[in-house]
C-alpha positions as MATLAB code, in Angstrom:
seq = 'MTIANPPLPETLLVLPHLLVQNANAMPSPLSWGFPPPSAFAGFAHVLHRALSAELNLHIAGVGIICHAFSAQASLPAGRHAMQFHLSRHPVTHEGKAASMVEEGRCHLDISLVLGLSGDGLWQHTEDVLLKRLQAQVAIMRLAGGSLLPNPHARQPWLLSLEAPDAAQRKALHRLMPGFALVCDDWALERHWRKLCQHHADATLLDALHDAVGLHHQPGDKPDKNGHVDWQWAPKSGWRTPLALGYAALSPLYAAGAVRNARDVDTPIRFAEPLLGLGQWLSPHRLGRLHESLWFHHADPDAGLYRLHTPFYQPAVGAADTSI';
ca = [
       0.158    0.091   -0.089;
       1.299    3.863   -1.021;
       0.949    6.249    1.907;
       0.780   10.388    0.802;
       3.689   12.124    1.776;
       2.846   15.044    4.162;
       4.319   18.116    3.932;
       7.582   19.151    5.083;
       8.185   21.670    8.184;
       9.455   24.425    7.757;
      11.317   25.131   10.390;
      12.744   21.789   13.638;
      12.773   22.119   16.988;
      15.261   20.269   19.189;
      13.941   19.559   22.512;
      17.677   17.589   23.875;
      17.796   15.661   26.299;
      14.438   15.372   27.974;
      14.550   12.914   31.299;
      10.615   10.845   32.037;
      10.381    8.502   34.358;
       8.572    5.665   35.269;
       7.072    6.031   31.017;
       4.958    2.790   29.722;
       7.203    0.404   28.207;
       3.899   -1.942   27.531;
       2.919   -0.856   24.597;
       1.320   -3.471   22.855;
       0.175   -7.194   24.281;
       3.032   -9.022   21.861;
       5.405   -6.593   22.942;
       7.149   -4.330   25.867;
       9.754   -2.198   26.238;
      10.462    1.754   24.920;
       6.925    3.423   24.539;
       5.594    3.028   20.665;
       6.384    5.926   18.041;
       2.195    6.431   19.015;
       2.902    8.230   22.697;
       5.187   10.256   21.516;
       2.948   11.730   18.476;
       0.392   12.059   21.603;
       2.995   15.148   22.855;
       3.694   16.326   19.825;
      -0.675   16.989   19.487;
      -0.963   18.506   22.563;
       1.977   20.422   22.041;
       0.338   21.924   19.296;
      -3.507   22.688   20.632;
      -1.772   24.722   23.180;
       0.352   26.982   21.811;
      -1.044   26.325   17.736;
      -3.533   29.838   17.719;
      -1.274   31.436   20.752;
       1.499   31.322   18.659;
       0.343   31.018   15.401;
       2.115   27.718   14.824;
       1.376   24.397   13.770;
       3.487   21.895   15.398;
       3.432   18.163   12.794;
       5.928   15.426   13.203;
       8.369   13.977   15.304;
      10.835   12.720   15.570;
      12.217    9.983   18.419;
      16.535   10.035   20.472;
      16.757    7.528   22.646;
      20.562    8.138   25.148;
      19.238    6.292   27.699;
      16.770    3.849   28.488;
      16.017    2.266   32.162;
      13.005   -0.853   32.556;
      11.886   -0.824   35.510;
      12.585   -5.022   35.898;
      14.923   -7.266   37.379;
      15.688  -10.986   37.420;
      13.683  -12.882   40.235;
      16.207  -15.289   42.090;
      15.762  -18.948   40.542;
      13.033  -17.087   37.644;
      14.363  -17.554   33.948;
      11.643  -14.287   33.167;
      11.856  -10.936   33.617;
       9.849   -9.503   36.634;
       7.997   -6.039   36.359;
       7.510   -3.492   39.265;
       4.736   -3.444   40.509;
       3.509   -1.160   42.420;
       0.363   -1.640   44.935;
      -2.325    1.074   46.085;
      -2.689    2.180   49.639;
      -4.349   -0.666   52.222;
      -7.465   -0.268   51.273;
     -10.501    0.841   54.433;
     -10.611   -2.014   56.029;
      -7.209   -1.892   56.893;
      -6.140   -5.213   53.701;
      -3.931   -5.368   51.197;
      -4.768   -3.780   47.250;
      -4.185   -5.548   44.872;
      -1.671   -4.929   41.962;
      -1.221   -2.230   40.061;
      -0.574   -4.595   36.386;
       2.373   -2.159   34.226;
       5.491   -1.910   32.734;
       7.503    1.345   33.784;
      10.747    2.123   32.481;
      13.273    5.427   33.157;
      13.945    6.881   29.732;
      16.961   10.407   28.319;
      15.248   11.758   25.031;
      15.718   14.317   22.440;
      12.408   14.901   20.601;
      12.555   16.963   17.180;
       8.971   18.406   16.224;
       8.011   19.528   12.943;
       7.071   23.767   12.522;
       5.040   25.556   10.339;
       2.952   29.250   10.728;
       3.420   31.992    9.889;
       4.709   32.704   13.912;
       7.756   31.356   13.022;
       8.423   35.334   11.028;
       5.863   36.615   14.406;
       8.296   35.342   17.425;
      11.482   36.077   17.814;
      13.011   33.001   17.813;
      13.829   33.536   22.305;
       9.719   34.254   22.627;
       9.473   31.408   20.657;
      12.234   29.419   22.325;
      10.236   29.944   26.024;
       6.973   29.113   25.331;
       7.508   26.384   24.290;
       9.982   25.373   26.992;
       8.251   26.236   29.436;
       4.968   24.194   27.597;
       6.969   21.511   27.373;
       7.431   21.499   31.337;
       4.429   21.288   32.789;
       3.296   18.032   30.110;
       3.299   14.833   30.407;
       5.575   11.969   27.945;
       4.577    8.352   27.326;
       2.596    8.001   30.342;
       5.102    9.559   32.834;
       7.228   12.944   34.269;
       9.071   14.807   33.004;
      11.935   15.830   35.650;
      14.306   18.493   34.767;
      17.355   18.265   33.504;
      20.330   20.804   34.711;
      23.662   19.384   32.129;
      21.356   18.898   29.210;
      21.564   21.685   26.176;
      18.606   24.404   25.210;
      16.452   23.617   22.809;
      17.231   25.362   19.149;
      16.024   25.482   15.540;
      17.111   24.157   12.241;
      15.828   25.584    9.073;
      15.122   23.264    7.020;
      16.590   25.452    3.915;
      19.885   25.365    5.974;
      23.195   23.684    4.703;
      24.832   20.898    4.642;
      27.100   21.267    7.002;
      24.320   22.369    9.111;
      22.186   19.819    8.550;
      25.490   17.319    9.834;
      26.551   19.804   12.766;
      22.693   19.046   14.271;
      23.136   15.650   13.334;
      26.050   14.985   15.765;
      25.006   16.775   18.708;
      22.461   14.428   18.881;
      24.254   11.679   19.344;
      25.823    9.618   21.124;
      21.466    8.324   20.939;
      19.693    6.208   18.013;
      17.132    6.809   16.104;
      14.002    4.870   15.713;
      12.140    4.802   11.923;
      10.131    3.298   10.765;
      10.759   -0.267    8.326;
       8.438   -1.936    6.730;
      10.735   -2.871    3.434;
      12.801   -4.562    5.829;
       9.719   -6.771    7.180;
       8.153   -7.719    4.098;
      10.736   -7.970    2.240;
      11.811  -10.472    4.733;
       8.365  -12.400    4.665;
       9.159  -12.640    0.693;
      11.599  -14.575    1.624;
      10.163  -16.763    4.613;
       7.669  -17.304    1.910;
      10.039  -19.276   -0.224;
      10.203  -22.067    2.194;
       6.414  -21.615    3.552;
       4.154  -20.504    1.134;
       1.567  -20.495    4.381;
       3.938  -17.588    6.367;
       2.328  -15.076    7.932;
       3.198  -10.821    7.723;
       3.107  -11.644   12.179;
       5.338  -14.721   11.006;
       8.178  -12.759    9.326;
       8.061  -10.224   12.196;
       8.327  -13.026   14.995;
      11.523  -14.610   12.718;
      12.990  -10.688   11.994;
      13.109  -10.173   15.977;
      13.935  -13.121   17.494;
      17.498  -14.925   17.396;
      18.058  -17.493   16.174;
      20.210  -20.466   17.671;
      22.405  -22.301   14.662;
      24.928  -24.826   14.396;
      28.068  -24.309   12.941;
      29.558  -24.886    9.691;
      32.078  -28.352    9.980;
      32.187  -30.893   13.448;
      35.048  -31.306   15.072;
      36.876  -34.281   14.581;
      34.759  -36.438   17.514;
      31.144  -35.063   16.161;
      29.786  -32.463   18.266;
      28.977  -29.629   16.785;
      29.005  -25.347   17.961;
      25.900  -24.417   18.488;
      25.976  -19.855   16.816;
      23.847  -17.174   17.040;
      22.802  -16.707   13.385;
      24.298  -12.814   12.516;
      22.196  -10.044   12.749;
      21.638   -7.345    9.952;
      21.202   -4.051   11.918;
      19.104   -3.137   15.174;
      15.124   -4.368   15.009;
      12.206   -3.928   16.697;
       8.861   -4.883   16.876;
       7.296   -1.661   17.574;
       3.431   -0.931   17.281;
       2.439    0.732   14.603;
      -1.230    1.793   15.381;
      -3.584    0.827   15.640;
      -6.760   -2.244   12.703;
     -10.204   -1.174   13.132;
     -11.667   -4.526   14.349;
     -15.526   -2.731   13.684;
     -17.311   -0.276   11.791;
     -17.053    3.161   12.581;
     -20.188    3.739   14.362;
     -22.501    7.395   14.545;
     -20.490   10.029   17.752;
     -23.999    8.437   19.909;
     -24.149    5.634   18.783;
     -21.768    3.276   21.840;
     -24.035    2.822   24.786;
     -20.749    4.443   27.669;
     -17.651    5.942   24.925;
     -15.925    7.826   26.600;
     -16.848   10.866   23.746;
     -20.095   11.209   22.758;
     -19.583   13.965   20.228;
     -16.453   11.368   17.368;
     -17.480    8.542   15.980;
     -16.553    5.374   16.908;
     -14.710    2.346   16.587;
     -13.236   -0.182   18.065;
      -9.587   -1.752   16.843;
      -6.127   -3.322   18.144;
      -3.524   -2.578   18.117;
      -1.155   -2.399   14.744;
       2.763   -4.546   14.768;
       5.249   -3.546   12.272;
       8.951   -3.642   12.184;
      11.144   -0.042   13.380;
      15.016   -0.329   13.452;
      16.665    2.406   15.728;
      20.071    4.147   14.142;
      22.434    6.298   15.026;
      21.385    9.785   13.780;
      25.003   10.567   11.322;
      23.143    7.395    8.833;
      20.389    9.893    8.255;
      20.800   12.420    5.531;
      19.159   14.896    7.189;
      17.358   15.394   10.457;
      14.383   15.215    8.872;
      14.054   12.439    8.562;
      13.425   11.097   11.552;
      10.456   12.390   11.656;
       6.895   10.112   12.642;
       3.770   11.383   11.068;
      -0.145    9.932   11.631;
      -1.396    8.229    8.202;
      -5.804    7.498    8.560;
      -6.961    5.526    6.088;
     -10.487    4.499    7.554;
     -11.909    2.425    4.747;
      -9.668    0.569    5.424;
      -9.865    0.238    8.080;
      -5.883    1.950    9.683;
      -4.502    4.286   11.669;
      -0.942    4.553   11.750;
       2.432    6.502   11.517;
       5.440    6.072    9.322;
       8.779    7.838    8.987;
       7.665    8.300    5.074;
      10.837   10.681    4.530;
      13.340    7.675    5.278;
      14.558    6.062    3.371;
      17.437    3.219    2.756;
      20.530    3.875    2.265;
      21.582    2.003   -0.905;
      22.277   -1.571   -1.097;
      20.614   -1.127    2.876;
      16.878   -2.327    1.173;
      18.688   -5.780    0.231;
      20.489   -6.892    3.542;
      19.263  -10.157    4.462;
      17.785   -9.250    8.598;
];
């Protein structure tokens, strides 16, 4: 399916080294770890709604660069699987222990890249824009977590998309060390077609499981005693399963048609998480910083509501590299 590219923003806003405490680490029923791109796109949308009228700005697109990730989980003694650190509600009015809160959490050190457009870029000075944006970000939540002050972080800055190549490369290097998250639909489709050569009934979900799994395979030659060394199968790139959005499970119901809906003024439909494949790249592997931007895409007729990185293209030759 071909997805049309959204319009390019005029300027990029970089929010470096945001410290997030207790962010959501369970993005879908089948994956855990880093929050989904929808959490960061939602952050950009809330920021747009808060400041678009005041500053005459349009905020769309968000780039995600992770510098540090700490899952609130550990491996208990005698166990083979990690467990999340769960919290418990206060005791009940009867003095009894309350139930556990079943949620996964993580701490993050991330930088966000936001796409800005509109007349407000010229109506306000750069200093006024940055101070107002920074003040609004400080009182928001991100991916369900709390934003903490970071005295060691650089100040936010703006980067025009018309900036020369040297300035673009400098911006990418300023975000290192870290890894940018991009969508990798090409690799998933390529791996699925490869899997279909051996298993004609393989699905995209089978390809996703096979692509992100760790495979143990025998060595090429046995030793003189007939023993074979088993090794991990090599992989190219750092790929990860991602919750990319939602796929519809029901038709689109008219506003107010579903009883007990939270919003009676908006059409509603039931949906399930949409899983895909993402890749972590060092920022210097990107051609320009706007290639890291995630955008919404909605196709109600197909029941598809997802995010993608439309301006990122794999490097020449990388599209043919095996997972």
